[in-house]
XYZ file of C-alpha atoms in Angstrom:
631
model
C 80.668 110.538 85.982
C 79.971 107.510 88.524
C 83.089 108.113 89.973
C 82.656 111.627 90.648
C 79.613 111.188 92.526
C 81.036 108.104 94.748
C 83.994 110.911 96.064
C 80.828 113.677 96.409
C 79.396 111.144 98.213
C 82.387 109.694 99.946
C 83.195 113.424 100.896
C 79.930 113.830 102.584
C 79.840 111.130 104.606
C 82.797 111.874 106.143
C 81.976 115.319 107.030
C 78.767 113.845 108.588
C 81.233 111.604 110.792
C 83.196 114.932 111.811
C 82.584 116.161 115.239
C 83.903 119.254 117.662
C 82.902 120.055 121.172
C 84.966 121.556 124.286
C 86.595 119.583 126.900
C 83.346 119.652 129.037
C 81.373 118.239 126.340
C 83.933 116.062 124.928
C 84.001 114.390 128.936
C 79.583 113.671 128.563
C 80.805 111.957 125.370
C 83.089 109.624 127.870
C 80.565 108.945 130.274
C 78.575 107.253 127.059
C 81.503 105.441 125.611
C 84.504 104.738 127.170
C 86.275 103.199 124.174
C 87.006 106.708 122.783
C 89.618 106.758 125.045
C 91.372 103.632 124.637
C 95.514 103.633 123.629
C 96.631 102.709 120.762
C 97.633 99.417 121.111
C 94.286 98.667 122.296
C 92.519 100.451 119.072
C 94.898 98.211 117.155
C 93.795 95.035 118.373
C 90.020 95.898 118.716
C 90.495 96.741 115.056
C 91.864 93.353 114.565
C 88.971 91.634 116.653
C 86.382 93.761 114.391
C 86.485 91.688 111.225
C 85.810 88.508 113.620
C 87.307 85.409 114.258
C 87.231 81.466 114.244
C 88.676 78.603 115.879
C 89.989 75.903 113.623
C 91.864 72.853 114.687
C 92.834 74.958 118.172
C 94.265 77.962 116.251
C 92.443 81.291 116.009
C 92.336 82.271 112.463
C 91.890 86.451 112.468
C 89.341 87.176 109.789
C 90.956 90.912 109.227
C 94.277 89.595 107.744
C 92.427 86.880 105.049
C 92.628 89.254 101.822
C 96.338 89.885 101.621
C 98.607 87.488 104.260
C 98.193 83.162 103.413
C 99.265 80.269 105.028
C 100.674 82.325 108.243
C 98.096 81.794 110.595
C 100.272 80.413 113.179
C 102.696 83.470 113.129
C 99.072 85.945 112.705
C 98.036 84.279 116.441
C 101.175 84.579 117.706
C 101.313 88.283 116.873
C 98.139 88.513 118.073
C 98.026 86.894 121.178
C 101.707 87.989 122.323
C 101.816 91.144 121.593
C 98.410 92.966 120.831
C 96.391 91.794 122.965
C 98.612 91.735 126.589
C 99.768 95.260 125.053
C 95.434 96.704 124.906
C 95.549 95.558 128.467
C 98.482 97.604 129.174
C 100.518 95.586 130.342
C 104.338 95.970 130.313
C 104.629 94.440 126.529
C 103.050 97.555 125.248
C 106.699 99.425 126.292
C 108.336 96.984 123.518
C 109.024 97.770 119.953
C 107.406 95.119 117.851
C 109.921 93.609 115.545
C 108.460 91.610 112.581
C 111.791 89.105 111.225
C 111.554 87.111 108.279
C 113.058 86.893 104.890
C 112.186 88.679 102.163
C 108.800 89.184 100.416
C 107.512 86.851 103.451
C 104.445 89.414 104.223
C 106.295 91.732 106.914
C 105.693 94.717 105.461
C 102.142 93.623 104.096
C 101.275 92.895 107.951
C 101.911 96.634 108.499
C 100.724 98.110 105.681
C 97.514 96.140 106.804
C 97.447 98.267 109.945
C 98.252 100.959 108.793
C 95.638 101.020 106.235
C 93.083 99.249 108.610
C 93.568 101.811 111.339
C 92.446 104.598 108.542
C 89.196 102.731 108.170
C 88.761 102.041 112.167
C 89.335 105.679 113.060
C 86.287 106.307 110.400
C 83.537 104.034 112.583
C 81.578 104.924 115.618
C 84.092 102.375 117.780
C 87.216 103.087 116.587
C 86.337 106.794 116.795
C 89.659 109.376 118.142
C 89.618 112.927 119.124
C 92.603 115.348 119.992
C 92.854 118.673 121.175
C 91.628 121.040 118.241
C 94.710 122.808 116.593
C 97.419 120.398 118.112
C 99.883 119.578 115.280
C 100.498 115.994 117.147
C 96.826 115.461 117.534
C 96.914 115.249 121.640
C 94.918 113.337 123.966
C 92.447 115.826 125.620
C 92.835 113.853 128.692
C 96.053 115.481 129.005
C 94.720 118.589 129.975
C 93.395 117.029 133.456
C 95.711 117.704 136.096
C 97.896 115.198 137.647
C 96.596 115.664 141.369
C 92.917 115.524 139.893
C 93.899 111.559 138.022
C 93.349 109.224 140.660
C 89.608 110.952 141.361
C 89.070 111.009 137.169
C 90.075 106.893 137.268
C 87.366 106.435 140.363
C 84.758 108.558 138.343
C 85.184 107.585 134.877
C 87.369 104.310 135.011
C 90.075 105.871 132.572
C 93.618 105.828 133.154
C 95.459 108.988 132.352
C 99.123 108.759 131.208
C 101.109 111.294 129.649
C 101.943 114.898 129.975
C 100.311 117.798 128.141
C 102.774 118.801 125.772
C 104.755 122.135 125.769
C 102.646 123.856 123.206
C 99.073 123.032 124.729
C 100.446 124.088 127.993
C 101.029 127.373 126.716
C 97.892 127.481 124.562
C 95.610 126.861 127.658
C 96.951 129.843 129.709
C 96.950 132.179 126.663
C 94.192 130.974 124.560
C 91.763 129.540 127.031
C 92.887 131.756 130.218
C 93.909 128.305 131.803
C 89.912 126.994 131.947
C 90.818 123.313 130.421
C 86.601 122.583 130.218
C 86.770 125.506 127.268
C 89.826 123.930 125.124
C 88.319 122.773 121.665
C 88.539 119.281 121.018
C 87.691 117.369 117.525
C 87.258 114.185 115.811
C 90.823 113.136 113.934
C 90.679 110.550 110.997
C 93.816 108.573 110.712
C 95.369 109.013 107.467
C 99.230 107.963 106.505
C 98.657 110.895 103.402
C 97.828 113.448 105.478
C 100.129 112.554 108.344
C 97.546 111.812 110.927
C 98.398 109.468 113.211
C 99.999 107.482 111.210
C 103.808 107.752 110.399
C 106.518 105.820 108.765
C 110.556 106.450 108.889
C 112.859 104.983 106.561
C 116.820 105.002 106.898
C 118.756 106.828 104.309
C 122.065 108.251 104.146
C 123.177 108.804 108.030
C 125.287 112.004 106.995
C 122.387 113.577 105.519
C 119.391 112.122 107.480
C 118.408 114.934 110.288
C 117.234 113.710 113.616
C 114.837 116.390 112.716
C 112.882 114.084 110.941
C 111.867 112.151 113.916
C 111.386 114.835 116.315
C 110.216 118.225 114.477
C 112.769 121.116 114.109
C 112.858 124.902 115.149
C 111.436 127.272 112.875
C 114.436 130.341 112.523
C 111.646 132.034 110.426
C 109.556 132.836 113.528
C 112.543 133.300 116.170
C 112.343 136.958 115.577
C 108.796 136.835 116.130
C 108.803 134.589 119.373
C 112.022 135.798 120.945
C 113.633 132.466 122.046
C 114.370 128.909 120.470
C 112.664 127.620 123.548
C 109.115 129.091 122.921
C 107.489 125.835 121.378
C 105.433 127.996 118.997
C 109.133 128.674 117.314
C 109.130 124.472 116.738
C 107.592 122.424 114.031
C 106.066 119.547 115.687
C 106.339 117.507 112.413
C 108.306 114.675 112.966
C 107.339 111.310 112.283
C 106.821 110.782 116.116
C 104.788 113.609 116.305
C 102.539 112.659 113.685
C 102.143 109.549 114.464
C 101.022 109.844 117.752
C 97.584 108.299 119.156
C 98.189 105.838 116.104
C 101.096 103.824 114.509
C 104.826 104.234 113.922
C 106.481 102.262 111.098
C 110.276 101.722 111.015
C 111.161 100.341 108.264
C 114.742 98.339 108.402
C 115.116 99.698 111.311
C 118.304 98.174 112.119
C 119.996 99.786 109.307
C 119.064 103.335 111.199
C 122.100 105.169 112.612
C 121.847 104.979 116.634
C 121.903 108.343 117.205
C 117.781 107.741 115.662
C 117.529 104.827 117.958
C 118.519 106.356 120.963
C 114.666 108.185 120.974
C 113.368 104.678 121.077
C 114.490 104.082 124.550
C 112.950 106.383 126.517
C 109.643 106.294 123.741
C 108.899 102.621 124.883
C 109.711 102.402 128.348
C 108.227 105.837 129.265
C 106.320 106.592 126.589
C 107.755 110.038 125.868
C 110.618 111.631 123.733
C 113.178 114.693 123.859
C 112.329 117.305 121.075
C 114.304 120.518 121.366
C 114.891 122.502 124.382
C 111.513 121.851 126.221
C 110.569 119.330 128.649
C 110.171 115.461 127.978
C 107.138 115.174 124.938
C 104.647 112.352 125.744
C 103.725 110.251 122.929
C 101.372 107.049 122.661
C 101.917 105.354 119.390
C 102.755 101.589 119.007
C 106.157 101.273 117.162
C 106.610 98.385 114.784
C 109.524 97.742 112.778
C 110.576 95.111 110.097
C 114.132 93.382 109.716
C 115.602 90.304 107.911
C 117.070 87.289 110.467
C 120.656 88.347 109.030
C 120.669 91.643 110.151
C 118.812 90.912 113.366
C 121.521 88.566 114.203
C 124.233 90.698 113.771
C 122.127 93.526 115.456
C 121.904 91.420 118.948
C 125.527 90.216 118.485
C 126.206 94.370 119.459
C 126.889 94.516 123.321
C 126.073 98.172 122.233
C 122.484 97.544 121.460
C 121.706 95.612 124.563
C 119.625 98.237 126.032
C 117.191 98.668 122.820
C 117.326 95.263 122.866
C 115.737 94.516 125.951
C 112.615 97.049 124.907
C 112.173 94.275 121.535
C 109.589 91.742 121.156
C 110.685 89.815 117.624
C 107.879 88.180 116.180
C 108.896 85.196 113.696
C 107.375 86.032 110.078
C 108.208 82.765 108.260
C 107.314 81.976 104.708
C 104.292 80.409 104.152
C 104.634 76.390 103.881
C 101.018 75.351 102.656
C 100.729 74.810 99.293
C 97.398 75.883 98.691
C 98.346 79.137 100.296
C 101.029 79.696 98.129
C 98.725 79.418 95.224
C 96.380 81.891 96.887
C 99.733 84.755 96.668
C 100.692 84.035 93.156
C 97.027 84.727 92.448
C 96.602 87.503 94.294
C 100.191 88.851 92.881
C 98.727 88.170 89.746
C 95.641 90.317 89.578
C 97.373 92.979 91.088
C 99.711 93.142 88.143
C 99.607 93.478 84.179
C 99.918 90.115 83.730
C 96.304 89.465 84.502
C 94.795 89.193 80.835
C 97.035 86.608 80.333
C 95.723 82.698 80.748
C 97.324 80.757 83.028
C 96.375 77.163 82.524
C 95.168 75.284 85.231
C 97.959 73.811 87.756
C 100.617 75.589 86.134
C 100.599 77.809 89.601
C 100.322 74.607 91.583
C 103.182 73.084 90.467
C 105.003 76.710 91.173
C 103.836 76.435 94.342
C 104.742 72.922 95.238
C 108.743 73.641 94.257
C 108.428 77.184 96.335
C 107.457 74.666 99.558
C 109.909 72.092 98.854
C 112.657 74.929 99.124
C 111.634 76.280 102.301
C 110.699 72.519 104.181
C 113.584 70.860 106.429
C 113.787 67.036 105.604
C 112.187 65.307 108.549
C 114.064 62.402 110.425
C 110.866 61.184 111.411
C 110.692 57.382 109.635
C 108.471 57.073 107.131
C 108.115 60.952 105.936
C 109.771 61.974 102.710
C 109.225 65.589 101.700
C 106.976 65.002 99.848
C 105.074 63.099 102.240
C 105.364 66.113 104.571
C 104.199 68.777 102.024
C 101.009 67.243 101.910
C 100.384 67.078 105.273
C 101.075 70.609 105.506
C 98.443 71.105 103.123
C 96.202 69.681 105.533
C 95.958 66.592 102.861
C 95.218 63.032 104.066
C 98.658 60.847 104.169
C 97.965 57.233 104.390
C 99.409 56.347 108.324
C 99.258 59.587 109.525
C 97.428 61.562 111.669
C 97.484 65.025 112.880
C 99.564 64.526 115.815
C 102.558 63.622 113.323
C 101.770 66.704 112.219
C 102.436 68.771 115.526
C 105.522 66.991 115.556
C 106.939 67.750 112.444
C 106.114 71.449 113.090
C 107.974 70.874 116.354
C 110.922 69.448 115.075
C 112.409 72.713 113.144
C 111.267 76.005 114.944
C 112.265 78.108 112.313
C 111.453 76.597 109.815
C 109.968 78.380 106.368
C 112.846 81.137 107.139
C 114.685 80.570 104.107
C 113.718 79.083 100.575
C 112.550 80.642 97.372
C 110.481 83.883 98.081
C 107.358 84.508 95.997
C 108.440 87.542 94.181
C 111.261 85.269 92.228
C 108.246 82.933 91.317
C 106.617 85.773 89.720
C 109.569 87.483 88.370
C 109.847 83.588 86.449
C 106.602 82.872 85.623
C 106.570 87.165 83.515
C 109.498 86.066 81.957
C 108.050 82.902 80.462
C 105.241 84.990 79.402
C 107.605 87.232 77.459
C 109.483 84.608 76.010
C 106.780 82.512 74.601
C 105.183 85.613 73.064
C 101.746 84.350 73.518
C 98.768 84.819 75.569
C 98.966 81.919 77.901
C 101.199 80.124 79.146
C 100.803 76.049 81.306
C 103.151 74.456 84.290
C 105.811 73.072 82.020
C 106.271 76.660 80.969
C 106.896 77.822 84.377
C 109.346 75.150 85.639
C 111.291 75.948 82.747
C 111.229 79.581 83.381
C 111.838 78.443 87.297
C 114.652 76.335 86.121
C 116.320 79.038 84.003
C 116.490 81.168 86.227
C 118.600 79.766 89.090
C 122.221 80.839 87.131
C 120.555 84.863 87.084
C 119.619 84.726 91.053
C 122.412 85.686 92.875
C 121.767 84.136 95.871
C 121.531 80.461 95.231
C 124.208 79.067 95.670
C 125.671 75.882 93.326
C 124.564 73.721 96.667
C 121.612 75.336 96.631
C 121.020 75.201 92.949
C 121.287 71.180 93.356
C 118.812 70.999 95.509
C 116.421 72.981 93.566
C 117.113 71.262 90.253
C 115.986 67.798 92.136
C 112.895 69.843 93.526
C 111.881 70.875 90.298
C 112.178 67.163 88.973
C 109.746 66.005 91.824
C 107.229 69.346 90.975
C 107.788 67.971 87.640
C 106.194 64.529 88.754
C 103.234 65.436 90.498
C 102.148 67.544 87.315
C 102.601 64.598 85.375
C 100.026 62.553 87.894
C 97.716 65.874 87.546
C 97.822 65.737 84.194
C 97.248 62.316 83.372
C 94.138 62.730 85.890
C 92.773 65.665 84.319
C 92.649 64.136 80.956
C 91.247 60.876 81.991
C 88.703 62.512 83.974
C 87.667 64.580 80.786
C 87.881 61.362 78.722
C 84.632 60.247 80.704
C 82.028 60.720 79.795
C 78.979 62.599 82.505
C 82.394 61.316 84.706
C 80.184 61.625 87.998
C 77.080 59.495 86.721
C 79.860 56.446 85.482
C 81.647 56.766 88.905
C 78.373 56.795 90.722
C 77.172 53.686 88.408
C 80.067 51.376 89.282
C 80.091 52.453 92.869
C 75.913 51.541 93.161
C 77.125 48.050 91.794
C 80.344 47.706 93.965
C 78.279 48.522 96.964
C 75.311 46.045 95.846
C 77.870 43.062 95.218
C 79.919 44.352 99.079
C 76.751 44.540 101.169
C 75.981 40.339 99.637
C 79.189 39.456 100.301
C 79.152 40.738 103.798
C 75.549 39.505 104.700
C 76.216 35.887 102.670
C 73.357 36.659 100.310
C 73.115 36.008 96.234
C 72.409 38.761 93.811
C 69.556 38.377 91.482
C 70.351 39.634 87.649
C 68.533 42.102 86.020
C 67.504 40.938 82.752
C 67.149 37.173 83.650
C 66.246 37.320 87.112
C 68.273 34.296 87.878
C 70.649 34.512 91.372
C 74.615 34.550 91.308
C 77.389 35.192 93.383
C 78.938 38.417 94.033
C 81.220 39.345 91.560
C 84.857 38.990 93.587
C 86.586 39.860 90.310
C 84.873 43.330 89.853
C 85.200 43.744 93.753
C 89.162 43.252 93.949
C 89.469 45.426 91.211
C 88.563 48.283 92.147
C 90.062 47.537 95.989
C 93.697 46.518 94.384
C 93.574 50.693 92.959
C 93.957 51.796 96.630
C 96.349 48.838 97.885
C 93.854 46.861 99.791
C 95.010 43.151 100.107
C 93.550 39.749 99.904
C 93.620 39.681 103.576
C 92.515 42.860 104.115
C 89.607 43.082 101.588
C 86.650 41.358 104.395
C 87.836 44.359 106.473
C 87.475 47.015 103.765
C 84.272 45.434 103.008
C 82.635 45.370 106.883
C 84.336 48.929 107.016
C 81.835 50.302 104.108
C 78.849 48.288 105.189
C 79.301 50.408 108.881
C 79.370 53.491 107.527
C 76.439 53.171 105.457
C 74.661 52.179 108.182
C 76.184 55.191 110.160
C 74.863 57.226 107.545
C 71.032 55.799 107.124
C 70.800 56.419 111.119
C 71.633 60.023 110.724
C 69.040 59.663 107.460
C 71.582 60.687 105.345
C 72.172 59.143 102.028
C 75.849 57.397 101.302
C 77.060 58.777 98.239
C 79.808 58.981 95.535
C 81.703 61.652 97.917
C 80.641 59.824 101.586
C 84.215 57.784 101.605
C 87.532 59.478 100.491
C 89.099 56.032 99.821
C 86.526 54.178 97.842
C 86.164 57.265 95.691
C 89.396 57.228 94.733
C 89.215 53.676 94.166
C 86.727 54.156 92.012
C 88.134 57.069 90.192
C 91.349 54.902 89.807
C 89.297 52.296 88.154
C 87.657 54.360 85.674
C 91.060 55.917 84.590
C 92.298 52.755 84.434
C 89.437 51.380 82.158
C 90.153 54.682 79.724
C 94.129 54.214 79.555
C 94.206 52.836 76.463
C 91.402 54.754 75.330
C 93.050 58.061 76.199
C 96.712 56.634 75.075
C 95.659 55.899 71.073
C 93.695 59.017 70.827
C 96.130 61.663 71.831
C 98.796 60.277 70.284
C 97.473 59.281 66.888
C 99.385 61.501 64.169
C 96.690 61.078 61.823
C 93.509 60.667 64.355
C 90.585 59.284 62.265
C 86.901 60.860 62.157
C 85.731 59.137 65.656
C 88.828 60.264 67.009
C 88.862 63.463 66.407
C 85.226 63.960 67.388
C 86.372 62.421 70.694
C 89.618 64.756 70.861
C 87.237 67.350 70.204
C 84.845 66.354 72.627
C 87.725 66.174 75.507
C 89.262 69.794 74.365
C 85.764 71.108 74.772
C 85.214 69.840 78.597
C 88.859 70.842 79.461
C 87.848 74.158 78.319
C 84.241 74.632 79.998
C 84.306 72.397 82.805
C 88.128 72.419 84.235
C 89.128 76.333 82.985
C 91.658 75.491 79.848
C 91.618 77.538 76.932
C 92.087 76.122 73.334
C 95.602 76.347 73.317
C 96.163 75.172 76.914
C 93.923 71.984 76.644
C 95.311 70.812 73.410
C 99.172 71.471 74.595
C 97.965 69.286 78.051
C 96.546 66.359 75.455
C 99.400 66.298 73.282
C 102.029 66.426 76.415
C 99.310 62.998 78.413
C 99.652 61.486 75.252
C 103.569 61.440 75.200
C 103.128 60.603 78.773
C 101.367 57.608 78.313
C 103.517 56.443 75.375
C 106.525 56.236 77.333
């Protein structure tokens, strides 16, 4: 089998990647690459900065969260840029807990899963490369084993920092193993793996009366006490707790405000000092970046605790909102989609969109800037083009609600709606009107919403409702034309002819007579009057196309259909408009006659090949324009 040979293969390469030395050896390795020795919040964020990044509009987009987190790039920089990266330069932040907040199903979790799984990979290449003391059940720093009095003259040698102890049961190792010669002690490459508990460790709460603390810090072994003589003898302790294992790597805590204090406590001296009590032996050093996850609810009540003041100091809470773009929240249905069983099923085109559009409108703030309905402010969200504004409105919209996108309609509902309508229509695809009735429906079953609430979304769903009607109507007329981008680019060649004589106060000549006329105002105002332009305003409009044509030729580029967002919509609203009637008789004829039909045909058979309907889909959207247009 394929397969079978991929994990033979697989198998080998990793044992080609697998490495072991002694300490003396393992130091010649330094002297070559430094980066071996890095912490672990600086393999974290050169794992990050490995998958590249790019600047766009002033924001750094980071290329290694694009597959799984959308439309949170903002929160993704500020994660990056306030936490990882002062924390690889070791600076006091890396003593904090990072606290992701958000609401549910915002991408918290995914963020850390991310790492996690990331981290796995990283460990596997030549930079993100980690080796520990052979045999050590917590995977220890080798560095440890250089004495303290010897760690100023390593730094001027090597330019390492050494922090950390060596811990209890490598002490003893080196004297009875290694007769106390550190240059001898085996060291080995680690792989990070969550499975295997390398490196890589995640606690979740339970029941406090039955969690142990044990499960954070190891436990004694009673088994071997007869052996070893005395509880205190660290080869009579199981180093494997999740803070032992997850050392050199990452530490998940998931709700970790729900975690009785007594597990908390550990945290204190973890961050600040970057070690932790286990048993009856000294102070355990431990370098592992902590991140935890929490809802705003619980946070809130958390910091309300004069109690918690001290743990709360050692928190940086990073803001995970929802996402608010649109597009982006396309992107996750998607993506929610193919990783479920739903994915053989046809989703007609928009039908996500418009799901999309109602999920923003739940989580925007209306703005009390004049002039911006929510509507308004979606789009420019989107990044879309809003007639009088510009992207400085933008900033200040974003400004005007910090925390905004912290409440709303979280994807997983979406989903949850858009299965159900699947189920209940008992076929194999299913279009937008199907899922804001499934959306709809399911307000009275979701606990949470309240009948405020509830209100509000009703009205949202009624103004998702509208912009699939406008997207409908489009797609249909667009299908009605026919070779659509040769007609627009025909009536634009002859606007632009008839603009650039009117403009330069020439005469056109005609083609099949040859005889000289006037530019033709009527066909000129009406394709201007699609887009609003007035009487006054259409010499302006005019000079305005004329300029950047000229711009173009000087940059010997041609102007085309797509050069000028306005005129092509102009023109596309003037073909549509041309069609209406067109498009109104034929889709709603009961009895459509033989030209008809071959036209109905004809449309069904684009919407299907060149806009990704199926048969059922396309016809539904042509019978639903066609009550549209008869209203």
């Amino acid at each position: 089998m394929d397969i079978l040979n991929k994990v033979k293969q697989a198998r080998e390469e990793e044992d080609q990647l697998k490495w072991e030395g002694t300490f003396a050896e393992y130091l010649d390795l330094l002297k070559e690459r430094k980066e071996v020795a890095q912490t672990s919040h600086s393999r974290v964020y050169h794992m990050i900065n490995s998958f590249g990044t790019t600047k766009e509009k002033g924001l750094t987009k980071y290329h290694f969260f694009d597959d799984a987190i959308y439309g949170l790039d903002e929160a993704i920089e500020r994660l990056v840029e306030e936490y990882f990266h002062p924390a690889a330069k070791r600076l006091d932040v890396r003593k904090r807990i990072l606290l992701l907040m958000g609401p549910v199903s915002g991408g918290k979790s995914t963020i850390v899963t991310m790492l996690k799984r990331g981290l796995e990979e990283y460990s596997r290449t030549e930079e993100g490369a980690v080796y520990a003391i052979k045999g050590c059940p917590m995977h220890e720093d080798p560095l440890h084993l250089i004495p303290n009095h010897l760690r100023e003259e390593f730094y001027e040698e090597f330019g390492i920092r050494i922090e950390g102890s060596l811990s209890p049961l490598n002490t003893m190792r080196l004297e009875q193993e290694y007769d106390g010669r550190i240059e001898n002690v085996l060291v080995e490459r680690i792989f990070f793996s969550e499975d295997k508990r390398v490196g890589i460790g995640t606690f979740t709460p339970s029941d406090p009366k039955s969690q142990d603390i044990a499960d954070l810090t190891g436990s004694i072994d009673f088994s071997t006490i007869a052996e070893f003589g005395s509880e205190s003898d660290p080869r009579a302790y199981r180093f494997d707790g999740e803070l032992n294992k997850a050392n050199r790597g990452i530490m998940e805590f998931q709700e970790m405000l729900k975690l009785d204090e007594k597990f908390l406590w550990h945290l204190l001296s973890l961050t600040q000092e970057g070690n932790f009590k286990a048993g009856r032996f000294a102070l355990i050093s431990a370098d592992e970046m902590i991140v935890a996850h929490t809802n705003e609810t619980e946070y809130r009540a958390f910091i309300s605790n004069k109690k918690n003041e001290a743990l709360h100091s050692r928190i940086i809470v990073i803001p995970i909102p929802y996402n608010l773009k649109v597009s982006q929240e396309e992107r996750i249905y998607e993506k929610m989609i193919r990783e479920s069983d739903m994915s053989h099923v046809h989703i007609a085109p928009h039908a996500l969109r418009v799901a999309a559009i109602f999920s923003i409108l739940t989580r925007l703030k209306a703005s009390k800037k004049q002039g911006i309905d929510i509507v308004k402010k979606m789009r420019l969200y989107d990044g879309e083009n809003v007639e009088g504004f510009n992207i400085n409105d933008l900033e200040e919209l974003k400004k005007e609600y910090p925390n905004e996108g912290m409440d709303g309609i979280d994807p997983r509902y979406v989903i949850n709606r858009i299965s159900s309508a699947i189920i209940r229509k008992e076929v194999p695809s299913i279009n937008a009107l199907d899922v804001l009735r499934s959306l709809k429906d399911g307000f009275d079953q979701h606990a949470s919403i309240t009948s405020e609430a509830k209100e509000a979304y009703l009205n949202y769903i009624s103004i998702a409702r509208k912009e699939y009607d406008e997207i409908a109507k489009k797609e249909v007329q667009k299908a009605f034309v026919y070779s659509y981008e040769e007609s627009a680019k025909t009536l634009m060649d002859n606007y632009l002819d008839n603009v650039e004589a009117f403009c330069n106060k020439h005469k056109l000549r005609d083609p099949l007579t040859g005889e000289e006329m006037n530019p033709d105002e009527k066909l000129m105002r009406s394709i201007e009057e699609q887009i609003g332009i007035s009487e006054n305003a259409k010499r302006a409009f005019r000079e305005e196309i004329l300029i950047r044509i000229s711009a173009y030729a000087r940059k010997g580029q041609r102007f085309n259909y797509q050069s000028h967002e306005r005129l092509r919509e102009a023109i596309q609203k003037k073909l549509f408009a041309d069609l209406k009637d067109v498009v109104k008789i034929t889709t709603s004829s009961a009895t459509p006659d033989e030209s008809q039909l071959k036209k109905i045909n004809e449309v069904v058979a684009r919407l299907i090949d060149d806009y990704g309907y199926n048969s059922v889909s396309a016809n539904e959207l042509l019978r639903y324009v066609g009550s549209l247009l008869n209203r």
